Tab-separated table of C-alpha atoms in Angstrom:
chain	number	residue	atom	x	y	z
A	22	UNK	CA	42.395	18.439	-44.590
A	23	UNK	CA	43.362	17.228	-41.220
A	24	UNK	CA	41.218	19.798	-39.529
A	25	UNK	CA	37.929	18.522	-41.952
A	26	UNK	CA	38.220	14.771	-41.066
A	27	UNK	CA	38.564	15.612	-37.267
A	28	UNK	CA	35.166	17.797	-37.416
A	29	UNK	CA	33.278	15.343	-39.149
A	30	UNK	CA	34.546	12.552	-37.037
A	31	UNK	CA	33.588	15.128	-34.127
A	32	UNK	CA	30.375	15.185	-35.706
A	33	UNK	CA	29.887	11.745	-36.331
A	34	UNK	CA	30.883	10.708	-32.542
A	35	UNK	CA	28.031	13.214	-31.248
A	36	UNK	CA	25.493	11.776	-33.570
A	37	UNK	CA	26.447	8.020	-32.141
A	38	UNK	CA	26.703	9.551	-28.635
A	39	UNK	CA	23.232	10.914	-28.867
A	40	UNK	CA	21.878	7.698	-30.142
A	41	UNK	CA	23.074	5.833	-27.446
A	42	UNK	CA	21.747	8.190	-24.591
A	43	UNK	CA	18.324	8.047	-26.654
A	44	UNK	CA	18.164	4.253	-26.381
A	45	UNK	CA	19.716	4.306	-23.107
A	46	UNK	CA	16.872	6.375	-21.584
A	47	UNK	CA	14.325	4.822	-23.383
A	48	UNK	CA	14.765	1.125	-22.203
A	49	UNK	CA	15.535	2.313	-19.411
A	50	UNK	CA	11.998	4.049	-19.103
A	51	UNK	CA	10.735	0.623	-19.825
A	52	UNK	CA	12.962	-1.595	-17.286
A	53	UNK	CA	12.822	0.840	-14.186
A	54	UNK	CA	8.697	1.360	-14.108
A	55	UNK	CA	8.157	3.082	-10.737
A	56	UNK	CA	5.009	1.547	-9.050
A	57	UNK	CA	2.930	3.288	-6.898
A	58	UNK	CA	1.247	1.991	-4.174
A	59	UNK	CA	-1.299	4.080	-2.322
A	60	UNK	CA	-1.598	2.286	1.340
A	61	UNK	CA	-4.850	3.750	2.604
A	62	UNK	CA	-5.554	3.326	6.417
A	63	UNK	CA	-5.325	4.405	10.036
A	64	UNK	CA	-2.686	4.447	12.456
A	65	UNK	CA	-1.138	1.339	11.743
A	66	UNK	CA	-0.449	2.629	7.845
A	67	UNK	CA	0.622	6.044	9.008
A	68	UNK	CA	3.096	4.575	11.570
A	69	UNK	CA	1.859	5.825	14.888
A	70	UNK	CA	4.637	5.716	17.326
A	71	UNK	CA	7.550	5.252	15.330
A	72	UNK	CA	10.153	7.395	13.695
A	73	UNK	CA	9.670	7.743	10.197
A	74	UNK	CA	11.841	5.398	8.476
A	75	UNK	CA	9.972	2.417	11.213
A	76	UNK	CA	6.627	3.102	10.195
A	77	UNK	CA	4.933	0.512	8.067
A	78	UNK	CA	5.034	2.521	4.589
A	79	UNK	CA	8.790	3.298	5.026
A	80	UNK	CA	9.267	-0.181	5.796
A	81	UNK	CA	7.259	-1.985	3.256
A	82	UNK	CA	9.199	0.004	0.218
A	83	UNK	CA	12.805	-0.575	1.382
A	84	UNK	CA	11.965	-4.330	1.488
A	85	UNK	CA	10.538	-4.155	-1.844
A	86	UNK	CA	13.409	-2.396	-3.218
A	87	UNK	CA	15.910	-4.300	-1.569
A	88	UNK	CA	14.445	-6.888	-3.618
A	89	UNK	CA	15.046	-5.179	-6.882
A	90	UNK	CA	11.572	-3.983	-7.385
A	91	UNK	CA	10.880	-0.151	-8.067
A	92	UNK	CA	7.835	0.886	-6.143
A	93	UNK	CA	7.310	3.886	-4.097
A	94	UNK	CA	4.172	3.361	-1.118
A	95	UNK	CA	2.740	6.407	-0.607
A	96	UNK	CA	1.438	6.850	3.118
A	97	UNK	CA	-2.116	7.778	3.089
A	98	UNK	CA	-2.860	6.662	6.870
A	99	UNK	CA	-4.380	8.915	9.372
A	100	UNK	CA	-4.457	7.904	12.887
A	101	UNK	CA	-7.966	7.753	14.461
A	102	UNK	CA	-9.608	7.238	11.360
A	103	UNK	CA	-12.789	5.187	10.877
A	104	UNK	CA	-13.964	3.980	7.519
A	105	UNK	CA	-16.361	6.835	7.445
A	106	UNK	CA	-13.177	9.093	7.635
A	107	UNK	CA	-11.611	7.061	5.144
A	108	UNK	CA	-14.882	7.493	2.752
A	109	UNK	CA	-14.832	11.023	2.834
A	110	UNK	CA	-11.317	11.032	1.272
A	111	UNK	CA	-10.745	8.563	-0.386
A	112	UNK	CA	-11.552	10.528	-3.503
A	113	UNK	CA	-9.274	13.220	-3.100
A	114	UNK	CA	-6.164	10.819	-1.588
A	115	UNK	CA	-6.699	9.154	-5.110
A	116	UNK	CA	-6.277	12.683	-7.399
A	117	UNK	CA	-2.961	12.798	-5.019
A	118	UNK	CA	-1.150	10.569	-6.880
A	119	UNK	CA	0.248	10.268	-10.461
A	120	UNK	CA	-2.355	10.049	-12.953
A	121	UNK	CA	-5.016	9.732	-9.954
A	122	UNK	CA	-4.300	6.127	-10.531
A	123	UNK	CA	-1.734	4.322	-8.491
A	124	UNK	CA	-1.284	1.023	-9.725
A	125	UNK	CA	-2.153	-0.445	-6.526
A	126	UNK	CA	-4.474	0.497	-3.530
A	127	UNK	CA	-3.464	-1.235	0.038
A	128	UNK	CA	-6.628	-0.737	1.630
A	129	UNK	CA	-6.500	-1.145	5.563
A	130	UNK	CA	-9.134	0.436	7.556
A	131	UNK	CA	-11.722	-0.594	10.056
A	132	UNK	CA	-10.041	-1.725	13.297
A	133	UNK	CA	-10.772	1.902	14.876
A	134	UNK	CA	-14.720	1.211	13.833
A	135	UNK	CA	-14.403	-1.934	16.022
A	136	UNK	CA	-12.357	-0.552	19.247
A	137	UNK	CA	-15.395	2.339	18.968
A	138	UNK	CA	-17.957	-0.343	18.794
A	139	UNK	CA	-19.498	1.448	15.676
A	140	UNK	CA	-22.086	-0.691	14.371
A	141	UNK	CA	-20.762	-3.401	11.625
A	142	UNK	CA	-23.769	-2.963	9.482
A	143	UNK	CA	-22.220	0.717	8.754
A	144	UNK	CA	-18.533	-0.313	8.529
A	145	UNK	CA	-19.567	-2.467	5.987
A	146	UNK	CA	-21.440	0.098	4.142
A	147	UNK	CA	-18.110	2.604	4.064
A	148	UNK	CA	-15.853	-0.542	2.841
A	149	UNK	CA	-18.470	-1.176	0.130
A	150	UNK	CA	-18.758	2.550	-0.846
A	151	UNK	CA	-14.894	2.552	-1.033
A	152	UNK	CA	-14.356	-0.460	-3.175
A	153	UNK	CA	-17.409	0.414	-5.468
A	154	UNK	CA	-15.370	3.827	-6.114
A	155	UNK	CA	-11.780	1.609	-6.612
A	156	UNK	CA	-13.387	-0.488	-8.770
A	157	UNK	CA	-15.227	1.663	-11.144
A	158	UNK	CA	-11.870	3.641	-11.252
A	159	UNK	CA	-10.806	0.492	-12.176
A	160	UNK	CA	-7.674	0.112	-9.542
A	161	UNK	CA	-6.743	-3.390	-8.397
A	162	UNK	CA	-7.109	-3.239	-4.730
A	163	UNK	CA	-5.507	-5.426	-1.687
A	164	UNK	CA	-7.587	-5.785	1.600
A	165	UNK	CA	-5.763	-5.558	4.438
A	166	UNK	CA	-8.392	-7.303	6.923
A	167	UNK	CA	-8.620	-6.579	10.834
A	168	UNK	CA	-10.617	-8.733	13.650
A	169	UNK	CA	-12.720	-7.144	16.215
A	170	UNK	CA	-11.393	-7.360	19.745
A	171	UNK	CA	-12.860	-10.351	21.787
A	172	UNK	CA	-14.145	-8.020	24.824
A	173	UNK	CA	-16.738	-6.998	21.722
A	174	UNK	CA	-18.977	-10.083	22.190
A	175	UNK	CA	-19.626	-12.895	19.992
A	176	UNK	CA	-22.529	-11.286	18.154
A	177	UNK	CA	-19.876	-8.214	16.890
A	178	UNK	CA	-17.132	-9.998	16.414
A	179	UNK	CA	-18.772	-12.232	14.006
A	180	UNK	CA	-20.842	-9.608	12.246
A	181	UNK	CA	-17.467	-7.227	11.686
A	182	UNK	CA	-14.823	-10.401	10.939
A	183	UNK	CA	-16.814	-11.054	8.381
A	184	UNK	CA	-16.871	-7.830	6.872
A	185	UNK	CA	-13.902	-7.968	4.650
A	186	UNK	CA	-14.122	-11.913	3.540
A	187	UNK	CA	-17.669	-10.648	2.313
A	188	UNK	CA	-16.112	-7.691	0.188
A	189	UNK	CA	-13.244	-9.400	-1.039
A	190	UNK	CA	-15.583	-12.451	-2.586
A	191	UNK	CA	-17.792	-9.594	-3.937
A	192	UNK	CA	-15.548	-7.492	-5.893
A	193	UNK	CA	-12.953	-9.825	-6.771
A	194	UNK	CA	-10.279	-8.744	-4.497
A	195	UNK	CA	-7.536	-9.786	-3.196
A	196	UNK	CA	-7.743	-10.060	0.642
A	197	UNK	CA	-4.397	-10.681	3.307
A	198	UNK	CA	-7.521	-11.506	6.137
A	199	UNK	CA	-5.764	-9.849	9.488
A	200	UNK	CA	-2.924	-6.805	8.883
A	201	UNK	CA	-1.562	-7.719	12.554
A	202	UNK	CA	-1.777	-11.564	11.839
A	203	UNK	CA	1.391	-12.990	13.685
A	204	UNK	CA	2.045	-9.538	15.794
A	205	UNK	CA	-1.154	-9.136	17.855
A	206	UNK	CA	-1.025	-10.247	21.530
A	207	UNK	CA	2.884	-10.266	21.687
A	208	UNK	CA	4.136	-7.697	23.654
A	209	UNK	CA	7.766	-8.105	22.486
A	210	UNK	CA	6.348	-6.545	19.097
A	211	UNK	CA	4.178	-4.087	20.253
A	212	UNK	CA	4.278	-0.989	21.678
A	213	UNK	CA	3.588	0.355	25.071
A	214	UNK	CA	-0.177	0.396	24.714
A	215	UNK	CA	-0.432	-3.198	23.032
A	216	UNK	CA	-2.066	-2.387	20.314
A	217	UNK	CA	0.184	-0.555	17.624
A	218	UNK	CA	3.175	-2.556	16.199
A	219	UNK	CA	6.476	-1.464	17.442
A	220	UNK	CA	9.267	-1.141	14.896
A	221	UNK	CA	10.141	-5.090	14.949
A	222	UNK	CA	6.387	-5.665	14.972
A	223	UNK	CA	6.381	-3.966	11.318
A	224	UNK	CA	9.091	-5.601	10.528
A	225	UNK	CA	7.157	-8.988	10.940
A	226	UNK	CA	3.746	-6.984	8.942
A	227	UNK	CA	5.749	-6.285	6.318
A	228	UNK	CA	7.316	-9.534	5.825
A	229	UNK	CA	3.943	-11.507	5.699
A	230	UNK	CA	2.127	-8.792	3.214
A	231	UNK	CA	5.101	-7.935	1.010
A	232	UNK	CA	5.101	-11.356	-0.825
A	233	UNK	CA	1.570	-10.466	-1.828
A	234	UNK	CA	2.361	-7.481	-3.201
A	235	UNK	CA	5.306	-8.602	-4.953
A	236	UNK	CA	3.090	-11.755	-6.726
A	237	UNK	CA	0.251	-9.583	-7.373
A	238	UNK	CA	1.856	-6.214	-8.728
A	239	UNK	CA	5.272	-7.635	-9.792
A	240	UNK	CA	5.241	-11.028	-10.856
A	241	UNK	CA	5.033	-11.193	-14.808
C-alpha cells in the first residue's frame, strides 16, 4: 500500500510539474517577443572601421537590451553602397529574415549617392522604389536621413536634403532627418578620415535614434 500511494503521488507531481513548464513556456513566449530589426544601409550601418561589438548594429541592440527590451538588429549594411545597390537587394535582404518580415526596417542609405555626386533626381527614384516595396510588404519603416556635403553646391544640396523629408511625408513614415546629427564635423567622434563615426561617435548615433525605436516598436 505504501508503494501505491508513493507512485500515484509520483504520478500526480509529474502531471503538476508538466503543467507548470507548459504555462511557464507559454507566457513566457508571450512576455519575451524577440523583435527584429533589419537596419538597411552603407558603411555607417555595417560599422566600417570598428571592431565588431563598436559598430552601430552591435551597439544599437545592447542599448536596447540593457533597457529590458528584446530585439535583435540584424546588420544589413554594405560599405560603398548607393541606393541603387541597396535597390537591387533589398528584396532578397528581406527573405533573410524570419518570416521575410522583420518587424521593423531602419532604412539608412544615400550619403554615398551624394559624396559620388549621383544625380538626386535618381536617388530619389531608388528611395521611392524601396519604400513602395516596404510598404506594400506592409513593414513599418524608419528613415534614417543624411545631408549632402556643402562642397556639393547649393543647387544639390537642396535637391538631395530634401529627398527623404519628401518620402517620409509621402508614405507615412517615420523619419530621424540626419543619421550623423550631433557627430558630423567633430573630430573627437570620428574616425581618421572624418567621415565615419568612431566607436564614441556611435555611441552618441545610437543614443539619439534608439529612443525612436524604443517609442515606435516598443511602447504599448
Amino acid at each position: 500500500m505504501y508503494n501505491s500511494i508513493s507512485m500515484y503521488t509520483l504520478k500526480i507531481i509529474k502531471r503538476i510539474a508538466v503543467v507548470a513548464l507548459f504555462f511557464t513556456v507559454s507566457s513566457g513566449a508571450v512576455m519575451a517577443k524577440d523583435y527584429q530589426v533589419l537596419a538597411f544601409g552603407d558603411s555607417l550601418t555595417a560599422g566600417y572601421g570598428l571592431a565588431k561589438e563598436d559598430g552601430f548594429t552591435a551597439q544599437l541592440q545592447k542599448y536596447l537590451r540593457d533597457q529590458g527590451h528584446q530585439v535583435t538588429i540584424i546588420n544589413a549594411g554594405v560599405s560603398g553602397n548607393t541606393t541603387s545597390g541597396g535597390l537591387a537587394r533589398l528584396e532578397w535582404s528581406l527573405a533573410g529574415t524570419q518570416g521575410g518580415k522583420p518587424d521593423l526596417v531602419l532604412l539608412a542609405l544615400g550619403g554615398n549617392d551624394a559624396l559620388r555626386g549621383i544625380d538626386p533626381a535618381i536617388s530619389r527614384a531608388n528611395m521611392d522604389k524601396m519604400l513602395t516595396i516596404l510598404q506594400k510588404a506592409n513593414i513599418d519603416t524608419l528613415i534614417l536621413g543624411m545631408m549632402a556635403p556643402p562642397n556639393m553646391g547649393e543647387d544639390y544640396e537642396n535637391k538631395f536634403n530634401t529627398i527623404f523629408p519628401d518620402l517620409a511625408e509621402k508614405y507615412k513614415v517615420d523619419l530621424y532627418p540626419f543619421f550623423l546629427d550631433g557627430v558630423a564635423g567633430d573630430l573627437s567622434l570620428n574616425q581618421g578620415d572624418a567621415m565615419h563615426p568612431n566607436a564614441q561617435g556611435v555611441q552618441a548615433v545610437v543614443r539619439r535614434i534608439a529612443p525612436i525605436i524604443i517609442d515606435k516598436l516598443l511602447t504599448p
